[in-house]
JSON list of C-alpha atoms in Angstrom, two decimals:
[
{"chain": "A", "resi": 1, "resn": "MET", "atom": "CA", "xyz": [110.49, 168.33, 62.68]},
{"chain": "A", "resi": 2, "resn": "SER", "atom": "CA", "xyz": [107.53, 167.40, 60.52]},
{"chain": "A", "resi": 3, "resn": "ASN", "atom": "CA", "xyz": [104.05, 167.10, 61.99]},
{"chain": "A", "resi": 4, "resn": "LEU", "atom": "CA", "xyz": [102.04, 164.07, 60.90]},
{"chain": "A", "resi": 5, "resn": "ASN", "atom": "CA", "xyz": [98.60, 165.65, 60.95]},
{"chain": "A", "resi": 6, "resn": "PRO", "atom": "CA", "xyz": [96.01, 165.51, 58.15]},
{"chain": "A", "resi": 7, "resn": "SER", "atom": "CA", "xyz": [97.20, 167.27, 54.99]},
{"chain": "A", "resi": 8, "resn": "TYR", "atom": "CA", "xyz": [93.72, 167.76, 53.56]},
{"chain": "A", "resi": 9, "resn": "PRO", "atom": "CA", "xyz": [90.30, 168.29, 55.22]},
{"chain": "A", "resi": 10, "resn": "VAL", "atom": "CA", "xyz": [88.90, 164.89, 56.17]},
{"chain": "A", "resi": 11, "resn": "SER", "atom": "CA", "xyz": [86.77, 164.36, 59.25]},
{"chain": "A", "resi": 12, "resn": "TYR", "atom": "CA", "xyz": [86.96, 160.86, 60.67]},
{"chain": "A", "resi": 13, "resn": "PRO", "atom": "CA", "xyz": [83.93, 159.69, 62.68]},
{"chain": "A", "resi": 14, "resn": "SER", "atom": "CA", "xyz": [84.26, 158.73, 66.33]},
{"chain": "A", "resi": 15, "resn": "ILE", "atom": "CA", "xyz": [83.16, 155.65, 68.22]},
{"chain": "A", "resi": 16, "resn": "LYS", "atom": "CA", "xyz": [83.45, 154.25, 71.75]},
{"chain": "A", "resi": 17, "resn": "VAL", "atom": "CA", "xyz": [83.45, 150.47, 72.27]},
{"chain": "A", "resi": 18, "resn": "GLU", "atom": "CA", "xyz": [83.64, 148.55, 75.54]},
{"chain": "A", "resi": 19, "resn": "HIS", "atom": "CA", "xyz": [86.31, 145.88, 75.08]},
{"chain": "A", "resi": 20, "resn": "ARG", "atom": "CA", "xyz": [84.18, 143.26, 76.88]},
{"chain": "A", "resi": 21, "resn": "ASN", "atom": "CA", "xyz": [81.34, 143.68, 74.38]},
{"chain": "A", "resi": 22, "resn": "ASP", "atom": "CA", "xyz": [80.84, 140.39, 72.52]},
{"chain": "A", "resi": 23, "resn": "ASN", "atom": "CA", "xyz": [80.81, 142.35, 69.25]},
{"chain": "A", "resi": 24, "resn": "ALA", "atom": "CA", "xyz": [83.70, 144.67, 70.13]},
{"chain": "A", "resi": 25, "resn": "VAL", "atom": "CA", "xyz": [86.03, 143.47, 67.37]},
{"chain": "A", "resi": 26, "resn": "ASP", "atom": "CA", "xyz": [83.33, 143.60, 64.68]},
{"chain": "A", "resi": 27, "resn": "LEU", "atom": "CA", "xyz": [82.09, 147.05, 65.73]},
{"chain": "A", "resi": 28, "resn": "LEU", "atom": "CA", "xyz": [85.58, 148.51, 65.90]},
{"chain": "A", "resi": 29, "resn": "ALA", "atom": "CA", "xyz": [86.77, 146.80, 62.71]},
{"chain": "A", "resi": 30, "resn": "GLN", "atom": "CA", "xyz": [83.85, 148.03, 60.62]},
{"chain": "A", "resi": 31, "resn": "HIS", "atom": "CA", "xyz": [84.33, 151.55, 61.96]},
{"chain": "A", "resi": 32, "resn": "LEU", "atom": "CA", "xyz": [88.06, 151.51, 61.21]},
{"chain": "A", "resi": 33, "resn": "TYR", "atom": "CA", "xyz": [87.43, 150.14, 57.74]},
{"chain": "A", "resi": 34, "resn": "HIS", "atom": "CA", "xyz": [85.01, 152.99, 57.07]},
{"chain": "A", "resi": 35, "resn": "CYS", "atom": "CA", "xyz": [87.57, 155.54, 58.30]},
{"chain": "A", "resi": 36, "resn": "LEU", "atom": "CA", "xyz": [90.25, 154.06, 56.06]},
{"chain": "A", "resi": 37, "resn": "THR", "atom": "CA", "xyz": [88.03, 154.23, 52.97]},
{"chain": "A", "resi": 38, "resn": "LEU", "atom": "CA", "xyz": [87.98, 158.02, 53.41]},
{"chain": "A", "resi": 39, "resn": "ARG", "atom": "CA", "xyz": [91.70, 158.29, 52.75]},
{"chain": "A", "resi": 40, "resn": "SER", "atom": "CA", "xyz": [93.28, 159.43, 49.52]},
{"chain": "A", "resi": 41, "resn": "TYR", "atom": "CA", "xyz": [94.18, 156.43, 47.35]},
{"chain": "A", "resi": 42, "resn": "ASP", "atom": "CA", "xyz": [97.88, 157.32, 47.32]},
{"chain": "A", "resi": 43, "resn": "GLN", "atom": "CA", "xyz": [98.20, 157.45, 51.12]},
{"chain": "A", "resi": 44, "resn": "ASP", "atom": "CA", "xyz": [100.17, 154.82, 52.99]},
{"chain": "A", "resi": 45, "resn": "ILE", "atom": "CA", "xyz": [98.44, 153.63, 56.16]},
{"chain": "A", "resi": 46, "resn": "VAL", "atom": "CA", "xyz": [100.78, 153.90, 59.15]},
{"chain": "A", "resi": 47, "resn": "VAL", "atom": "CA", "xyz": [99.85, 152.48, 62.56]},
{"chain": "A", "resi": 48, "resn": "LEU", "atom": "CA", "xyz": [101.92, 154.31, 65.18]},
{"chain": "A", "resi": 49, "resn": "CYS", "atom": "CA", "xyz": [101.72, 152.49, 68.53]},
{"chain": "A", "resi": 50, "resn": "ILE", "atom": "CA", "xyz": [102.96, 154.72, 71.33]},
{"chain": "A", "resi": 51, "resn": "GLY", "atom": "CA", "xyz": [103.98, 153.62, 74.82]},
{"chain": "A", "resi": 52, "resn": "THR", "atom": "CA", "xyz": [106.53, 151.65, 76.80]},
{"chain": "A", "resi": 53, "resn": "ASP", "atom": "CA", "xyz": [106.77, 148.20, 78.34]},
{"chain": "A", "resi": 54, "resn": "ARG", "atom": "CA", "xyz": [108.35, 149.73, 81.44]},
{"chain": "A", "resi": 55, "resn": "SER", "atom": "CA", "xyz": [104.88, 150.68, 82.67]},
{"chain": "A", "resi": 56, "resn": "THR", "atom": "CA", "xyz": [102.02, 148.17, 82.63]},
{"chain": "A", "resi": 57, "resn": "GLY", "atom": "CA", "xyz": [99.33, 150.70, 81.81]},
{"chain": "A", "resi": 58, "resn": "ASP", "atom": "CA", "xyz": [101.44, 152.40, 79.15]},
{"chain": "A", "resi": 59, "resn": "ALA", "atom": "CA", "xyz": [102.18, 149.11, 77.37]},
{"chain": "A", "resi": 60, "resn": "LEU", "atom": "CA", "xyz": [98.92, 149.11, 75.40]},
{"chain": "A", "resi": 61, "resn": "GLY", "atom": "CA", "xyz": [100.46, 150.65, 72.27]},
{"chain": "A", "resi": 62, "resn": "PRO", "atom": "CA", "xyz": [103.54, 148.38, 72.10]},
{"chain": "A", "resi": 63, "resn": "LEU", "atom": "CA", "xyz": [101.36, 145.32, 72.74]},
{"chain": "A", "resi": 64, "resn": "VAL", "atom": "CA", "xyz": [99.10, 146.26, 69.81]},
{"chain": "A", "resi": 65, "resn": "GLY", "atom": "CA", "xyz": [102.15, 146.84, 67.60]},
{"chain": "A", "resi": 66, "resn": "THR", "atom": "CA", "xyz": [103.68, 143.49, 68.55]},
{"chain": "A", "resi": 67, "resn": "LYS", "atom": "CA", "xyz": [100.44, 141.61, 67.85]},
{"chain": "A", "resi": 68, "resn": "LEU", "atom": "CA", "xyz": [100.15, 143.31, 64.45]},
{"chain": "A", "resi": 69, "resn": "LYS", "atom": "CA", "xyz": [103.79, 142.61, 63.59]},
{"chain": "A", "resi": 70, "resn": "ASP", "atom": "CA", "xyz": [103.14, 138.91, 64.22]},
{"chain": "A", "resi": 71, "resn": "GLN", "atom": "CA", "xyz": [100.53, 138.92, 61.44]},
{"chain": "A", "resi": 72, "resn": "TYR", "atom": "CA", "xyz": [100.80, 139.57, 57.73]},
{"chain": "A", "resi": 73, "resn": "LEU", "atom": "CA", "xyz": [99.31, 142.98, 56.96]},
{"chain": "A", "resi": 74, "resn": "HIS", "atom": "CA", "xyz": [98.51, 143.92, 53.38]},
{"chain": "A", "resi": 75, "resn": "LYS", "atom": "CA", "xyz": [97.96, 147.67, 53.65]},
{"chain": "A", "resi": 76, "resn": "MET", "atom": "CA", "xyz": [99.38, 148.80, 56.99]},
{"chain": "A", "resi": 77, "resn": "HIS", "atom": "CA", "xyz": [102.87, 149.75, 58.17]},
{"chain": "A", "resi": 78, "resn": "VAL", "atom": "CA", "xyz": [103.44, 149.34, 61.92]},
{"chain": "A", "resi": 79, "resn": "TYR", "atom": "CA", "xyz": [105.75, 151.34, 64.17]},
{"chain": "A", "resi": 80, "resn": "GLY", "atom": "CA", "xyz": [106.06, 150.72, 67.91]},
{"chain": "A", "resi": 81, "resn": "THR", "atom": "CA", "xyz": [106.42, 147.25, 69.44]},
{"chain": "A", "resi": 82, "resn": "LEU", "atom": "CA", "xyz": [107.60, 145.73, 72.71]},
{"chain": "A", "resi": 83, "resn": "GLU", "atom": "CA", "xyz": [110.98, 145.16, 71.08]},
{"chain": "A", "resi": 84, "resn": "GLU", "atom": "CA", "xyz": [111.21, 148.63, 69.53]},
{"chain": "A", "resi": 85, "resn": "PRO", "atom": "CA", "xyz": [108.81, 150.92, 71.42]},
{"chain": "A", "resi": 86, "resn": "VAL", "atom": "CA", "xyz": [107.91, 154.45, 70.40]},
{"chain": "A", "resi": 87, "resn": "HIS", "atom": "CA", "xyz": [107.85, 156.62, 73.52]},
{"chain": "A", "resi": 88, "resn": "ALA", "atom": "CA", "xyz": [108.56, 160.10, 74.85]},
{"chain": "A", "resi": 89, "resn": "VAL", "atom": "CA", "xyz": [112.29, 159.90, 74.16]},
{"chain": "A", "resi": 90, "resn": "ASN", "atom": "CA", "xyz": [112.13, 158.87, 70.49]},
{"chain": "A", "resi": 91, "resn": "LEU", "atom": "CA", "xyz": [108.68, 159.99, 69.35]},
{"chain": "A", "resi": 92, "resn": "ALA", "atom": "CA", "xyz": [109.93, 163.03, 67.44]},
{"chain": "A", "resi": 93, "resn": "GLU", "atom": "CA", "xyz": [112.59, 160.89, 65.73]},
{"chain": "A", "resi": 94, "resn": "LYS", "atom": "CA", "xyz": [109.98, 158.30, 64.66]},
{"chain": "A", "resi": 95, "resn": "ILE", "atom": "CA", "xyz": [107.68, 161.00, 63.31]},
{"chain": "A", "resi": 96, "resn": "GLU", "atom": "CA", "xyz": [110.55, 162.29, 61.22]},
{"chain": "A", "resi": 97, "resn": "LEU", "atom": "CA", "xyz": [111.30, 158.76, 59.97]},
{"chain": "A", "resi": 98, "resn": "ILE", "atom": "CA", "xyz": [107.68, 158.18, 58.98]},
{"chain": "A", "resi": 99, "resn": "THR", "atom": "CA", "xyz": [107.56, 161.54, 57.20]},
{"chain": "A", "resi": 100, "resn": "HIS", "atom": "CA", "xyz": [110.57, 160.64, 55.06]},
{"chain": "A", "resi": 101, "resn": "THR", "atom": "CA", "xyz": [109.58, 157.00, 54.49]},
{"chain": "A", "resi": 102, "resn": "HIS", "atom": "CA", "xyz": [105.91, 157.41, 53.55]},
{"chain": "A", "resi": 103, "resn": "GLN", "atom": "CA", "xyz": [104.49, 160.00, 51.20]},
{"chain": "A", "resi": 104, "resn": "ASN", "atom": "CA", "xyz": [101.44, 161.78, 52.66]},
{"chain": "A", "resi": 105, "resn": "PRO", "atom": "CA", "xyz": [100.74, 158.97, 55.18]},
{"chain": "A", "resi": 106, "resn": "LEU", "atom": "CA", "xyz": [97.47, 158.41, 56.95]},
{"chain": "A", "resi": 107, "resn": "VAL", "atom": "CA", "xyz": [98.63, 157.86, 60.52]},
{"chain": "A", "resi": 108, "resn": "ILE", "atom": "CA", "xyz": [96.55, 155.97, 63.09]},
{"chain": "A", "resi": 109, "resn": "ALA", "atom": "CA", "xyz": [98.06, 156.85, 66.47]},
{"chain": "A", "resi": 110, "resn": "ILE", "atom": "CA", "xyz": [97.43, 154.40, 69.32]},
{"chain": "A", "resi": 111, "resn": "ASP", "atom": "CA", "xyz": [98.04, 155.03, 73.00]},
{"chain": "A", "resi": 112, "resn": "ALA", "atom": "CA", "xyz": [96.78, 154.21, 76.47]},
{"chain": "A", "resi": 113, "resn": "CYS", "atom": "CA", "xyz": [95.07, 156.88, 78.53]},
{"chain": "A", "resi": 114, "resn": "LEU", "atom": "CA", "xyz": [93.44, 157.43, 81.90]},
{"chain": "A", "resi": 115, "resn": "GLY", "atom": "CA", "xyz": [89.83, 158.47, 82.35]},
{"chain": "A", "resi": 116, "resn": "GLN", "atom": "CA", "xyz": [86.71, 158.23, 84.46]},
{"chain": "A", "resi": 117, "resn": "TYR", "atom": "CA", "xyz": [86.04, 155.02, 86.37]},
{"chain": "A", "resi": 118, "resn": "SER", "atom": "CA", "xyz": [82.91, 154.31, 84.31]},
{"chain": "A", "resi": 119, "resn": "ASN", "atom": "CA", "xyz": [84.96, 154.39, 81.08]},
{"chain": "A", "resi": 120, "resn": "VAL", "atom": "CA", "xyz": [87.82, 152.12, 82.13]},
{"chain": "A", "resi": 121, "resn": "GLY", "atom": "CA", "xyz": [88.07, 149.31, 79.58]},
{"chain": "A", "resi": 122, "resn": "SER", "atom": "CA", "xyz": [86.59, 151.28, 76.72]},
{"chain": "A", "resi": 123, "resn": "ILE", "atom": "CA", "xyz": [88.30, 151.90, 73.40]},
{"chain": "A", "resi": 124, "resn": "HIS", "atom": "CA", "xyz": [87.82, 155.24, 71.64]},
{"chain": "A", "resi": 125, "resn": "VAL", "atom": "CA", "xyz": [88.40, 156.16, 68.01]},
{"chain": "A", "resi": 126, "resn": "ALA", "atom": "CA", "xyz": [88.49, 159.93, 67.51]},
{"chain": "A", "resi": 127, "resn": "ASP", "atom": "CA", "xyz": [89.19, 162.39, 64.73]},
{"chain": "A", "resi": 128, "resn": "GLY", "atom": "CA", "xyz": [92.40, 164.39, 64.60]},
{"chain": "A", "resi": 129, "resn": "PRO", "atom": "CA", "xyz": [95.83, 164.00, 66.15]},
{"chain": "A", "resi": 130, "resn": "LEU", "atom": "CA", "xyz": [96.65, 162.29, 69.43]},
{"chain": "A", "resi": 131, "resn": "LYS", "atom": "CA", "xyz": [98.41, 164.30, 72.13]},
{"chain": "A", "resi": 132, "resn": "PRO", "atom": "CA", "xyz": [100.67, 161.73, 73.82]},
{"chain": "A", "resi": 133, "resn": "GLY", "atom": "CA", "xyz": [101.67, 162.35, 77.40]},
{"chain": "A", "resi": 134, "resn": "ALA", "atom": "CA", "xyz": [98.87, 164.83, 78.11]},
{"chain": "A", "resi": 135, "resn": "GLY", "atom": "CA", "xyz": [97.57, 162.70, 80.97]},
{"chain": "A", "resi": 136, "resn": "VAL", "atom": "CA", "xyz": [100.93, 162.76, 82.73]},
{"chain": "A", "resi": 137, "resn": "LYS", "atom": "CA", "xyz": [101.71, 166.42, 81.96]},
{"chain": "A", "resi": 138, "resn": "LYS", "atom": "CA", "xyz": [104.30, 165.77, 79.22]},
{"chain": "A", "resi": 139, "resn": "GLU", "atom": "CA", "xyz": [104.74, 168.10, 76.25]},
{"chain": "A", "resi": 140, "resn": "LEU", "atom": "CA", "xyz": [105.10, 165.82, 73.22]},
{"chain": "A", "resi": 141, "resn": "PRO", "atom": "CA", "xyz": [104.33, 166.39, 69.52]},
{"chain": "A", "resi": 142, "resn": "SER", "atom": "CA", "xyz": [100.77, 165.63, 68.47]},
{"chain": "A", "resi": 143, "resn": "VAL", "atom": "CA", "xyz": [100.43, 163.00, 65.77]},
{"chain": "A", "resi": 144, "resn": "GLY", "atom": "CA", "xyz": [97.79, 161.22, 63.73]},
{"chain": "A", "resi": 145, "resn": "SER", "atom": "CA", "xyz": [95.10, 161.67, 61.12]},
{"chain": "A", "resi": 146, "resn": "PHE", "atom": "CA", "xyz": [92.85, 160.01, 63.69]},
{"chain": "A", "resi": 147, "resn": "HIS", "atom": "CA", "xyz": [93.66, 158.10, 66.85]},
{"chain": "A", "resi": 148, "resn": "ILE", "atom": "CA", "xyz": [92.69, 155.14, 69.02]},
{"chain": "A", "resi": 149, "resn": "THR", "atom": "CA", "xyz": [92.94, 155.33, 72.79]},
{"chain": "A", "resi": 150, "resn": "GLY", "atom": "CA", "xyz": [92.23, 152.68, 75.38]},
{"chain": "A", "resi": 151, "resn": "ILE", "atom": "CA", "xyz": [91.23, 153.83, 78.86]},
{"chain": "A", "resi": 152, "resn": "VAL", "atom": "CA", "xyz": [93.26, 151.52, 81.08]},
{"chain": "A", "resi": 153, "resn": "ASN", "atom": "CA", "xyz": [92.70, 153.08, 84.50]},
{"chain": "A", "resi": 154, "resn": "VAL", "atom": "CA", "xyz": [91.30, 156.02, 86.46]},
{"chain": "A", "resi": 155, "resn": "GLY", "atom": "CA", "xyz": [92.91, 159.42, 85.99]},
{"chain": "A", "resi": 156, "resn": "GLY", "atom": "CA", "xyz": [93.13, 162.58, 88.03]},
{"chain": "A", "resi": 157, "resn": "PHE", "atom": "CA", "xyz": [95.57, 161.60, 90.79]},
{"chain": "A", "resi": 158, "resn": "MET", "atom": "CA", "xyz": [99.14, 160.22, 90.81]},
{"chain": "A", "resi": 159, "resn": "GLU", "atom": "CA", "xyz": [99.01, 159.31, 87.13]},
{"chain": "A", "resi": 160, "resn": "TYR", "atom": "CA", "xyz": [102.48, 157.72, 86.94]},
{"chain": "A", "resi": 161, "resn": "PHE", "atom": "CA", "xyz": [101.71, 155.48, 89.90]},
{"chain": "A", "resi": 162, "resn": "VAL", "atom": "CA", "xyz": [98.31, 154.54, 88.48]},
{"chain": "A", "resi": 163, "resn": "LEU", "atom": "CA", "xyz": [99.78, 153.59, 85.08]},
{"chain": "A", "resi": 164, "resn": "GLN", "atom": "CA", "xyz": [102.49, 151.47, 86.69]},
{"chain": "A", "resi": 165, "resn": "ASN", "atom": "CA", "xyz": [99.91, 149.63, 88.80]},
{"chain": "A", "resi": 166, "resn": "THR", "atom": "CA", "xyz": [97.38, 148.92, 86.06]},
{"chain": "A", "resi": 167, "resn": "ARG", "atom": "CA", "xyz": [96.37, 145.29, 85.60]},
{"chain": "A", "resi": 168, "resn": "LEU", "atom": "CA", "xyz": [98.23, 143.64, 82.73]},
{"chain": "A", "resi": 169, "resn": "PHE", "atom": "CA", "xyz": [95.24, 141.39, 82.06]},
{"chain": "A", "resi": 170, "resn": "LEU", "atom": "CA", "xyz": [93.07, 144.38, 81.16]},
{"chain": "A", "resi": 171, "resn": "VAL", "atom": "CA", "xyz": [95.75, 145.94, 78.95]},
{"chain": "A", "resi": 172, "resn": "MET", "atom": "CA", "xyz": [96.34, 142.62, 77.15]},
{"chain": "A", "resi": 173, "resn": "ARG", "atom": "CA", "xyz": [92.63, 142.11, 76.46]},
{"chain": "A", "resi": 174, "resn": "MET", "atom": "CA", "xyz": [92.23, 145.64, 75.10]},
{"chain": "A", "resi": 175, "resn": "ALA", "atom": "CA", "xyz": [95.32, 145.21, 72.91]},
{"chain": "A", "resi": 176, "resn": "GLU", "atom": "CA", "xyz": [93.88, 141.98, 71.51]},
{"chain": "A", "resi": 177, "resn": "VAL", "atom": "CA", "xyz": [90.63, 143.73, 70.54]},
{"chain": "A", "resi": 178, "resn": "ILE", "atom": "CA", "xyz": [92.40, 146.68, 68.89]},
{"chain": "A", "resi": 179, "resn": "ALA", "atom": "CA", "xyz": [94.88, 144.49, 67.00]},
{"chain": "A", "resi": 180, "resn": "ALA", "atom": "CA", "xyz": [92.20, 142.09, 65.79]},
{"chain": "A", "resi": 181, "resn": "SER", "atom": "CA", "xyz": [90.07, 145.02, 64.61]},
{"chain": "A", "resi": 182, "resn": "LEU", "atom": "CA", "xyz": [92.92, 146.57, 62.65]},
{"chain": "A", "resi": 183, "resn": "LYS", "atom": "CA", "xyz": [93.80, 143.21, 61.09]},
{"chain": "A", "resi": 184, "resn": "TYR", "atom": "CA", "xyz": [90.19, 142.71, 60.01]},
{"chain": "A", "resi": 185, "resn": "ALA", "atom": "CA", "xyz": [90.00, 146.24, 58.57]},
{"chain": "A", "resi": 186, "resn": "ASP", "atom": "CA", "xyz": [93.26, 145.60, 56.69]},
{"chain": "A", "resi": 187, "resn": "THR", "atom": "CA", "xyz": [91.82, 142.41, 55.17]},
{"chain": "A", "resi": 188, "resn": "GLN", "atom": "CA", "xyz": [88.61, 144.18, 54.16]},
{"chain": "A", "resi": 189, "resn": "LEU", "atom": "CA", "xyz": [90.61, 146.92, 52.43]},
{"chain": "A", "resi": 190, "resn": "LEU", "atom": "CA", "xyz": [92.48, 144.32, 50.39]},
{"chain": "A", "resi": 191, "resn": "LYS", "atom": "CA", "xyz": [89.23, 142.62, 49.35]},
{"chain": "A", "resi": 192, "resn": "THR", "atom": "CA", "xyz": [87.71, 145.96, 48.34]},
{"chain": "A", "resi": 193, "resn": "GLU", "atom": "CA", "xyz": [90.72, 146.85, 46.21]},
{"chain": "A", "resi": 194, "resn": "LYS", "atom": "CA", "xyz": [90.67, 143.44, 44.53]},
{"chain": "A", "resi": 195, "resn": "ARG", "atom": "CA", "xyz": [86.98, 143.86, 43.66]},
{"chain": "A", "resi": 196, "resn": "TYR", "atom": "CA", "xyz": [87.65, 147.36, 42.36]},
{"chain": "A", "resi": 197, "resn": "ASN", "atom": "CA", "xyz": [90.56, 146.18, 40.20]},
{"chain": "A", "resi": 198, "resn": "THR", "atom": "CA", "xyz": [88.45, 143.32, 38.83]},
{"chain": "A", "resi": 199, "resn": "PHE", "atom": "CA", "xyz": [85.66, 145.71, 37.83]},
{"chain": "A", "resi": 200, "resn": "SER", "atom": "CA", "xyz": [88.21, 148.08, 36.28]},
{"chain": "A", "resi": 201, "resn": "LEU", "atom": "CA", "xyz": [89.53, 145.32, 34.03]},
{"chain": "A", "resi": 202, "resn": "ASP", "atom": "CA", "xyz": [86.07, 144.29, 32.80]}
]
């Protein structure tokens, strides 16, 4: 099985944004746009949304994927929706599919996670691959050039129960912020490439 980790040394900067911040979408979008400008020009951008709709807390990834699929994206390829989720059972299969479909992809892995009470509701962008299932003691393949995680509830005790009893309202709001930020970053990338192509023709 192939491992979708960075194929050349690029360090992507990190950020933490509280989803209730009035400027959350703008802050996250500008940061994601900056991260995406660091990629090699020939890299496809793949958004891999991990999770399942069978658990409220773990539905963050599929909700983001579904919201993105409902929009027209210029530069991003989306895997993982409510209709076709990417989860523990098929993650390795999807990684293999992405490896064979996209040459040298830049993968943005998205997943819900548990954390400290003070961080619940915050969205983190971090360098390097995501380790899905770590919070619930599952051994799954790591994936991603960089990753986005949303802290949906408090961790440290009865993680499965906590995920299944997480408020859907919180997960939906966080998914809206992440999806809107990625859409905005996608639009900015297209505008940048159009400007670049215009200058190249002059």
